[in-house]
Short mmCIF file of C-alpha atoms and ligand atoms in Angstrom, two decimals:
data_model
loop_
_atom_site.label_atom_id
_atom_site.label_comp_id
_atom_site.label_asym_id
_atom_site.label_seq_id
_atom_site.Cartn_x
_atom_site.Cartn_y
_atom_site.Cartn_z
CA MET R 1 0.55 7.64 -10.69
CA ARG R 2 2.97 8.12 -7.83
CA VAL R 3 1.40 9.86 -4.84
CA VAL R 4 2.76 11.09 -1.51
CA ILE R 5 0.47 10.60 1.49
CA THR R 6 1.44 12.55 4.61
CA GLY R 7 0.09 10.94 7.77
CA GLY R 8 0.37 7.69 5.81
CA ALA R 9 0.80 5.55 8.95
CA GLY R 10 -2.39 6.89 10.53
CA PHE R 11 -5.90 5.46 10.57
CA LEU R 12 -7.14 7.13 7.38
CA GLY R 13 -3.76 7.55 5.67
CA SER R 14 -3.08 3.81 5.79
CA HIS R 15 -6.50 2.92 4.33
CA LEU R 16 -6.02 5.53 1.62
CA THR R 17 -2.62 4.02 0.84
CA ASP R 18 -4.23 0.60 0.40
CA ARG R 19 -6.82 2.13 -1.96
CA PHE R 20 -4.22 3.74 -4.24
CA LEU R 21 -2.08 0.59 -4.29
CA ALA R 22 -5.12 -1.58 -5.08
CA ASP R 23 -5.68 0.52 -8.20
CA GLY R 24 -2.10 0.03 -9.40
CA HIS R 25 -0.62 3.36 -8.26
CA ARG R 26 2.61 3.85 -6.32
CA VAL R 27 2.58 5.41 -2.85
CA VAL R 28 5.16 7.18 -0.73
CA GLY R 29 3.99 7.36 2.90
CA VAL R 30 5.39 10.13 5.09
CA ASP R 31 4.82 10.09 8.84
CA ASN R 32 6.55 10.84 12.13
CA PHE R 33 4.36 8.38 14.13
CA ILE R 34 3.24 11.08 16.57
CA THR R 35 -0.26 9.55 16.64
CA GLY R 36 0.12 6.85 13.99
CA SER R 37 1.75 3.44 14.04
CA ALA R 38 4.10 1.40 11.86
CA ASP R 39 1.68 -1.50 12.46
CA ASN R 40 -0.85 0.19 10.15
CA VAL R 41 1.48 -0.21 7.17
CA ALA R 42 3.43 -3.32 8.26
CA HIS R 43 1.53 -5.39 5.66
CA LEU R 44 3.12 -3.26 2.89
CA ALA R 45 6.75 -3.96 3.82
CA GLY R 46 8.86 -5.14 0.90
CA ARG R 47 6.42 -4.08 -1.82
CA ALA R 48 8.08 -2.43 -4.81
CA ASP R 49 5.17 0.01 -5.22
CA TYR R 50 5.37 1.33 -1.65
CA GLU R 51 7.99 3.53 0.04
CA PHE R 52 7.97 5.03 3.49
CA ILE R 53 9.79 8.12 4.79
CA GLU R 54 9.91 8.84 8.52
CA GLN R 55 9.65 12.63 8.60
CA ASP R 56 7.99 15.49 10.47
CA VAL R 57 6.23 17.38 7.67
CA SER R 58 6.15 20.58 9.74
CA ILE R 59 9.83 20.77 8.76
CA PRO R 60 10.44 21.36 4.99
CA PHE R 61 10.90 18.03 3.21
CA ASP R 62 11.53 16.67 -0.25
CA VAL R 63 10.71 13.44 -2.04
CA ASP R 64 12.95 12.17 -4.83
CA GLY R 65 11.54 11.52 -8.29
CA ASP R 66 8.28 12.33 -10.01
CA VAL R 67 5.18 12.90 -7.91
CA ASP R 68 1.66 13.24 -9.35
CA GLY R 69 -0.26 13.84 -6.13
CA VAL R 70 0.40 15.07 -2.58
CA LEU R 71 -2.35 14.09 -0.14
CA HIS R 72 -1.90 15.89 3.16
CA PHE R 73 -3.43 13.78 5.95
CA ALA R 74 -0.84 14.40 8.67
CA SER R 75 -2.38 15.89 11.82
CA PRO R 76 -3.45 14.69 15.23
CA ALA R 77 -7.19 14.15 14.75
CA SER R 78 -8.69 12.84 17.98
CA PRO R 79 -9.61 15.54 20.52
CA ILE R 80 -7.49 13.86 23.22
CA ASP R 81 -4.51 13.97 20.84
CA TYR R 82 -4.78 17.57 19.72
CA LEU R 83 -5.54 18.80 23.24
CA GLU R 84 -2.32 17.10 24.38
CA LEU R 85 -0.36 18.27 21.30
CA PRO R 86 -1.64 21.81 20.72
CA ILE R 87 1.52 23.33 19.23
CA GLU R 88 2.30 20.27 17.07
CA THR R 89 -1.29 20.40 15.77
CA LEU R 90 -1.06 24.09 14.88
CA LYS R 91 2.33 23.50 13.25
CA VAL R 92 1.24 20.57 11.08
CA GLY R 93 -1.87 22.46 9.97
CA SER R 94 0.17 25.55 9.09
CA TYR R 95 3.83 24.73 8.32
CA GLY R 96 2.95 21.13 7.42
CA THR R 97 0.32 22.24 4.91
CA HIS R 98 2.64 24.90 3.54
CA ASN R 99 5.50 22.40 3.12
CA SER R 100 3.20 19.85 1.46
CA LEU R 101 1.89 22.53 -0.91
CA GLU R 102 5.49 23.51 -1.76
CA LEU R 103 6.23 19.88 -2.61
CA ALA R 104 3.16 19.78 -4.87
CA ARG R 105 4.19 23.04 -6.53
CA ALA R 106 7.78 21.87 -7.11
CA LYS R 107 6.59 18.58 -8.63
CA GLY R 108 3.63 19.98 -10.59
CA ALA R 109 1.44 17.58 -8.58
CA ARG R 110 -2.19 17.77 -7.54
CA PHE R 111 -2.56 18.72 -3.85
CA PHE R 112 -5.30 17.21 -1.70
CA LEU R 113 -6.06 18.53 1.80
CA ALA R 114 -7.74 16.46 4.52
CA SER R 115 -9.88 19.11 6.19
CA THR R 116 -12.65 18.50 8.67
CA SER R 117 -16.22 19.18 9.73
CA GLU R 118 -14.58 21.00 12.68
CA VAL R 119 -14.18 24.02 10.39
CA TYR R 120 -17.95 24.46 11.02
CA GLY R 121 -17.29 24.52 14.80
CA ASP R 122 -20.45 24.27 16.92
CA PRO R 123 -22.73 24.78 13.91
CA GLU R 124 -25.75 27.06 13.90
CA VAL R 125 -26.81 25.74 10.49
CA HIS R 126 -27.97 22.13 10.34
CA PRO R 127 -27.12 20.01 8.39
CA GLN R 128 -23.91 21.72 7.29
CA PRO R 129 -23.48 22.59 3.60
CA GLU R 130 -20.07 23.59 2.23
CA THR R 131 -21.28 27.21 1.95
CA TYR R 132 -21.62 27.54 5.76
CA TRP R 133 -18.73 29.63 7.17
CA GLY R 134 -18.81 28.06 10.61
CA HIS R 135 -18.99 29.00 14.28
CA VAL R 136 -15.59 28.47 15.90
CA ASN R 137 -14.27 29.79 19.22
CA SER R 138 -10.84 30.99 18.10
CA VAL R 139 -9.39 31.00 21.64
CA GLY R 140 -10.93 27.82 23.12
CA PRO R 141 -8.91 24.62 23.59
CA ARG R 142 -10.32 23.03 20.39
CA SER R 143 -9.19 26.04 18.34
CA VAL R 144 -5.72 24.49 17.93
CA TYR R 145 -7.31 21.96 15.59
CA ASP R 146 -10.20 23.95 14.14
CA GLU R 147 -8.17 27.05 13.34
CA ALA R 148 -5.22 25.01 12.04
CA LYS R 149 -7.57 23.36 9.55
CA ARG R 150 -9.24 26.65 8.64
CA TYR R 151 -5.78 28.10 7.99
CA ALA R 152 -4.87 24.96 6.00
CA GLU R 153 -7.91 25.54 3.77
CA ALA R 154 -6.98 29.22 3.37
CA VAL R 155 -3.36 28.53 2.38
CA THR R 156 -4.51 25.79 0.00
CA MET R 157 -6.87 28.20 -1.77
CA ALA R 158 -4.13 30.86 -1.87
CA TYR R 159 -1.72 28.43 -3.58
CA ARG R 160 -4.44 27.57 -6.06
CA ARG R 161 -5.23 31.21 -6.81
CA THR R 162 -1.73 32.65 -6.85
CA CYS R 163 0.65 29.75 -7.64
CA GLY R 164 -1.55 27.72 -9.98
CA VAL R 165 -1.37 24.57 -7.82
CA ASP R 166 -4.20 22.17 -8.68
CA THR R 167 -5.96 21.60 -5.34
CA ARG R 168 -8.77 19.60 -3.74
CA ILE R 169 -10.18 19.94 -0.22
CA VAL R 170 -12.25 17.31 1.56
CA ARG R 171 -14.15 18.12 4.76
CA ILE R 172 -14.26 14.79 6.57
CA PHE R 173 -17.03 14.03 9.08
CA ASN R 174 -16.59 11.57 11.99
CA THR R 175 -15.18 8.35 10.56
CA TYR R 176 -14.58 5.05 12.31
CA GLY R 177 -13.28 1.58 11.52
CA PRO R 178 -10.38 -0.85 11.86
CA ARG R 179 -6.92 0.60 12.66
CA MET R 180 -8.22 3.19 15.09
CA ARG R 181 -6.15 2.88 18.25
CA PRO R 182 -7.89 1.27 21.25
CA ASN R 183 -6.90 4.37 23.25
CA ASP R 184 -7.65 6.78 20.39
CA GLY R 185 -10.18 8.57 22.59
CA ARG R 186 -12.84 9.06 19.92
CA VAL R 187 -16.31 7.94 20.83
CA VAL R 188 -16.77 4.87 18.62
CA SER R 189 -13.48 3.26 19.62
CA ASN R 190 -14.01 4.20 23.28
CA PHE R 191 -17.50 2.67 23.45
CA ILE R 192 -16.49 -0.54 21.64
CA VAL R 193 -13.32 -1.10 23.68
CA GLN R 194 -15.13 -0.31 26.94
CA ALA R 195 -18.01 -2.68 26.11
CA LEU R 196 -15.59 -5.46 25.07
CA ARG R 197 -13.81 -5.09 28.40
CA GLY R 198 -17.10 -5.14 30.30
CA GLU R 199 -16.53 -1.56 31.48
CA PRO R 200 -19.20 1.18 31.45
CA MET R 201 -19.29 3.31 28.31
CA THR R 202 -18.24 6.90 29.10
CA VAL R 203 -20.92 9.32 27.87
CA TYR R 204 -19.82 12.97 27.97
CA GLY R 205 -22.49 15.50 28.97
CA ASN R 206 -26.08 14.28 28.73
CA GLY R 207 -25.36 12.18 25.64
CA LEU R 208 -27.91 14.08 23.54
CA GLN R 209 -25.28 15.77 21.35
CA THR R 210 -25.22 14.28 17.85
CA ARG R 211 -22.67 13.07 15.32
CA SER R 212 -23.04 11.33 11.94
CA PHE R 213 -20.68 8.36 11.63
CA CYS R 214 -19.11 7.25 8.37
CA TYR R 215 -17.55 3.81 7.97
CA VAL R 216 -13.96 4.06 6.75
CA SER R 217 -14.40 2.22 3.41
CA ASP R 218 -17.17 4.66 2.42
CA LEU R 219 -15.04 7.66 3.33
CA ILE R 220 -12.00 6.36 1.42
CA GLU R 221 -14.10 5.75 -1.69
CA GLY R 222 -15.43 9.33 -1.53
CA ILE R 223 -11.93 10.74 -1.06
CA TYR R 224 -10.55 8.67 -3.92
CA ARG R 225 -13.28 9.90 -6.26
CA LEU R 226 -12.82 13.51 -5.15
CA PHE R 227 -9.06 13.31 -5.75
CA HIS R 228 -9.67 12.19 -9.33
CA SER R 229 -12.53 14.62 -9.99
CA ASP R 230 -12.55 18.21 -11.28
CA ARG R 231 -14.24 19.52 -8.11
CA ASP R 232 -11.82 22.09 -6.68
CA GLU R 233 -14.01 23.67 -3.98
CA PRO R 234 -14.19 22.18 -0.43
CA THR R 235 -16.41 19.10 -0.41
CA ASN R 236 -18.14 17.34 2.49
CA ILE R 237 -17.68 13.57 2.72
CA GLY R 238 -19.55 11.78 5.50
CA ASN R 239 -22.57 9.69 6.30
CA PRO R 240 -25.59 11.94 6.94
CA VAL R 241 -27.41 9.50 9.26
CA GLU R 242 -27.29 11.28 12.63
CA PHE R 243 -27.21 9.71 16.11
CA THR R 244 -27.10 10.97 19.69
CA MET R 245 -24.26 9.53 21.77
CA LEU R 246 -26.85 7.60 23.81
CA GLU R 247 -28.20 6.06 20.58
CA LEU R 248 -24.64 5.14 19.63
CA ALA R 249 -24.16 3.46 23.02
CA GLU R 250 -27.35 1.44 22.44
CA ALA R 251 -26.14 0.40 18.99
CA VAL R 252 -22.82 -0.79 20.47
CA ILE R 253 -24.65 -2.79 23.16
CA LYS R 254 -26.73 -4.47 20.42
CA VAL R 255 -23.54 -5.61 18.67
CA ILE R 256 -21.53 -6.66 21.73
CA GLY R 257 -24.33 -7.81 24.02
CA GLY R 258 -23.83 -8.31 27.73
CA ASN R 259 -25.17 -5.91 30.31
CA ALA R 260 -23.12 -2.91 29.25
CA SER R 261 -23.92 0.29 31.12
CA VAL R 262 -23.10 3.97 30.67
CA GLU R 263 -21.26 6.30 32.99
CA TYR R 264 -21.70 10.07 32.59
CA ARG R 265 -18.63 12.34 32.45
CA PRO R 266 -18.35 16.13 31.99
CA LEU R 267 -18.85 17.49 28.49
CA PRO R 268 -15.55 18.77 27.02
CA ILE R 269 -15.31 22.55 26.49
CA ASP R 270 -16.81 23.74 23.16
CA ASP R 271 -17.98 20.21 22.26
CA PRO R 272 -20.23 20.73 19.19
CA ARG R 273 -23.90 20.01 20.01
CA GLN R 274 -24.85 18.66 16.61
CA ARG R 275 -23.23 17.60 13.37
CA GLN R 276 -24.55 16.23 10.10
CA PRO R 277 -23.03 16.61 6.64
CA ASP R 278 -25.03 17.93 3.72
CA ILE R 279 -23.63 15.68 0.97
CA THR R 280 -25.73 17.01 -1.92
CA ILE R 281 -22.57 18.09 -3.76
CA ALA R 282 -20.67 14.80 -3.27
CA ARG R 283 -23.72 12.88 -4.50
CA ALA R 284 -24.12 15.05 -7.59
CA THR R 285 -20.50 15.58 -8.61
CA LEU R 286 -18.89 12.30 -7.51
CA GLY R 287 -21.86 9.94 -7.80
CA TRP R 288 -20.86 8.93 -4.28
CA GLU R 289 -23.08 7.61 -1.51
CA PRO R 290 -22.18 5.95 1.79
CA LEU R 291 -23.14 2.27 1.68
CA VAL R 292 -22.30 0.83 5.11
CA PRO R 293 -24.94 1.44 7.80
CA LEU R 294 -23.82 2.01 11.39
CA ALA R 295 -24.99 -1.43 12.58
CA GLU R 296 -22.80 -3.16 9.98
CA GLY R 297 -19.81 -0.85 10.44
CA LEU R 298 -19.94 -1.45 14.19
CA VAL R 299 -19.83 -5.22 13.66
CA ARG R 300 -16.74 -4.92 11.43
CA THR R 301 -15.04 -2.49 13.82
CA THR R 302 -15.85 -4.66 16.84
CA ASP R 303 -14.32 -7.70 15.08
CA TYR R 304 -11.15 -5.68 14.61
CA PHE R 305 -10.98 -4.48 18.23
CA ARG R 306 -11.73 -7.97 19.54
CA GLY R 307 -8.53 -9.06 17.77
CA VAL R 308 -6.58 -6.21 19.40
CA VAL R 309 -7.95 -6.07 22.95
CA GLY R 310 -9.79 -9.39 23.29
CA GLY R 311 -13.01 -9.32 25.28
CA ARG R 312 -16.47 -10.80 24.91
P1 NAD H 1 -4.47 9.63 12.92
O1 NAD H 1 -3.99 10.31 14.15
O2 NAD H 1 -4.71 8.17 12.96
O3 NAD H 1 -3.49 9.90 11.72
C1 NAD H 1 -2.74 11.08 11.57
C2 NAD H 1 -1.34 10.68 11.13
O4 NAD H 1 -0.58 11.88 10.92
C3 NAD H 1 -0.60 9.86 12.20
O5 NAD H 1 -0.03 8.72 11.60
C4 NAD H 1 0.47 10.83 12.71
O6 NAD H 1 1.60 10.17 13.20
C5 NAD H 1 0.72 11.68 11.48
N1 NAD H 1 1.29 12.99 11.79
C6 NAD H 1 0.81 13.94 12.62
N2 NAD H 1 1.61 15.02 12.64
C7 NAD H 1 2.62 14.75 11.77
C8 NAD H 1 3.76 15.47 11.34
N3 NAD H 1 4.04 16.71 11.79
N4 NAD H 1 4.57 14.92 10.41
C9 NAD H 1 4.31 13.68 9.92
N5 NAD H 1 3.25 12.94 10.30
C10 NAD H 1 2.42 13.48 11.22
O7 NAD H 1 -5.79 10.41 12.49
P2 NAD H 1 -6.82 10.11 11.29
O8 NAD H 1 -8.15 9.91 11.87
O9 NAD H 1 -6.27 9.10 10.37
O10 NAD H 1 -6.84 11.53 10.55
C11 NAD H 1 -6.14 11.74 9.35
C12 NAD H 1 -6.48 13.11 8.79
O11 NAD H 1 -7.88 13.20 8.52
C13 NAD H 1 -6.14 14.27 9.73
O12 NAD H 1 -5.63 15.34 8.98
C14 NAD H 1 -7.47 14.61 10.33
O13 NAD H 1 -7.51 15.96 10.73
C15 NAD H 1 -8.43 14.32 9.19
N6 NAD H 1 -9.78 14.03 9.69
C16 NAD H 1 -10.08 12.81 10.24
C17 NAD H 1 -11.36 12.57 10.72
C18 NAD H 1 -11.77 11.24 11.27
O14 NAD H 1 -12.94 11.09 11.65
N7 NAD H 1 -10.92 10.25 11.34
C19 NAD H 1 -12.33 13.57 10.64
C20 NAD H 1 -11.98 14.80 10.10
C21 NAD H 1 -10.70 15.02 9.60
N1 UDP H 2 -17.77 11.34 23.53
C1 UDP H 2 -18.40 10.60 24.53
N2 UDP H 2 -17.68 9.62 25.16
C2 UDP H 2 -16.40 9.32 24.83
C3 UDP H 2 -15.78 10.05 23.79
C4 UDP H 2 -16.49 11.05 23.18
O1 UDP H 2 -19.57 10.83 24.86
O2 UDP H 2 -15.83 8.40 25.43
C5 UDP H 2 -18.55 12.36 22.82
C6 UDP H 2 -17.86 13.71 22.64
O3 UDP H 2 -18.10 14.54 23.77
C7 UDP H 2 -18.52 14.23 21.38
C8 UDP H 2 -18.83 12.96 20.58
O4 UDP H 2 -18.78 11.89 21.53
O5 UDP H 2 -19.73 14.86 21.69
C9 UDP H 2 -17.84 12.69 19.47
O6 UDP H 2 -16.54 12.75 20.04
P1 UDP H 2 -15.25 12.35 19.23
O7 UDP H 2 -14.08 12.63 20.11
O8 UDP H 2 -15.40 10.96 18.70
O9 UDP H 2 -15.24 13.29 17.95
P2 UDP H 2 -15.50 14.86 17.75
O10 UDP H 2 -15.81 15.52 19.05
O11 UDP H 2 -14.23 15.34 17.17
O12 UDP H 2 -16.65 14.93 16.82
#
């Protein structure tokens, strides 16, 4: 197969690229580097099975030749990124999704949307099954991301229903691992980089809000299986083991050691209080299960960040 991956120079897009290439497929990465980096795909330079196009996908774009799959991963994803890039985030979720769907339609390719647990907002149902419609503040600062992704799901389903495009939608829950930026702003990279530098870990609010963290290799395996499956309804992929942010800080201290401390900062507006994926459907339809526990994923991620920022 030859697949196009938008956001291919990002954290997840670059790992997904590696996964397709490892299985003998060809990949065309498309990215404008707004939050990604050429470093993430530098190891692929010169390969005959890999092409890269520097392109803003919010502007209509084309790819020469046959394409079997279009995987739309382009979007700022860290809260600090989408709060700084609100219009770009809304555009890539709307125009970018539309343009990627048009490419899939023109090529007769399968379309795969990277959606998010943020479509559930600050959830009132816990854990969150795919049937939950969500609880999103449509005018709050986070809405630029949440509503862009909700729109992206809607336009994907509309193309499936009315244009016959073969579509898949994954709802990704908090994922971490190598190739996150040291200044990415998400909690796992923040805590690890802060602890490596001997700085206090910044806990927002009282630290009792929860997230469920998935190691990147588990997520990519789930996405890869979903892409190749017949499951055309939105599907949660994430690790259901739930932690408070204070528990996460303790887990990071265990890995890095030293006398790391925490420093409390204000809770961002509309920060979801709890989050845990219900992965009953992924287990049953994809035979997929996360395999890497947090303690092990933190060790691997810390090794990566030690190479990037140094530290203890
Ligand atoms: P990332 O910021 O590392 O990667 C996003 C990539 O998209 C970057 O390389 C960026 O330059 C590119 N991009 C953004 N706008 C673009 C545009 N208009 N044109 C071309 N390229 C553009 O983030 P990530 O964590 O790898 O997230 C990838 C996707 O997965 C996003 O769609 C995100 O919403 C989704 N997602 C990620 C997580 C997670 O925990 N990492 C959770 C839920 C959903
Ligand atoms: N968070 C934190 N300290 C940080 C960064 C984030 O306590 O340095 C909190 C944040 O308020 C949220 C959780 O960690 O409750 C996860 O934040 P992240 O930005 O990683 O992802 P998201 O909010 O999108 O789930």
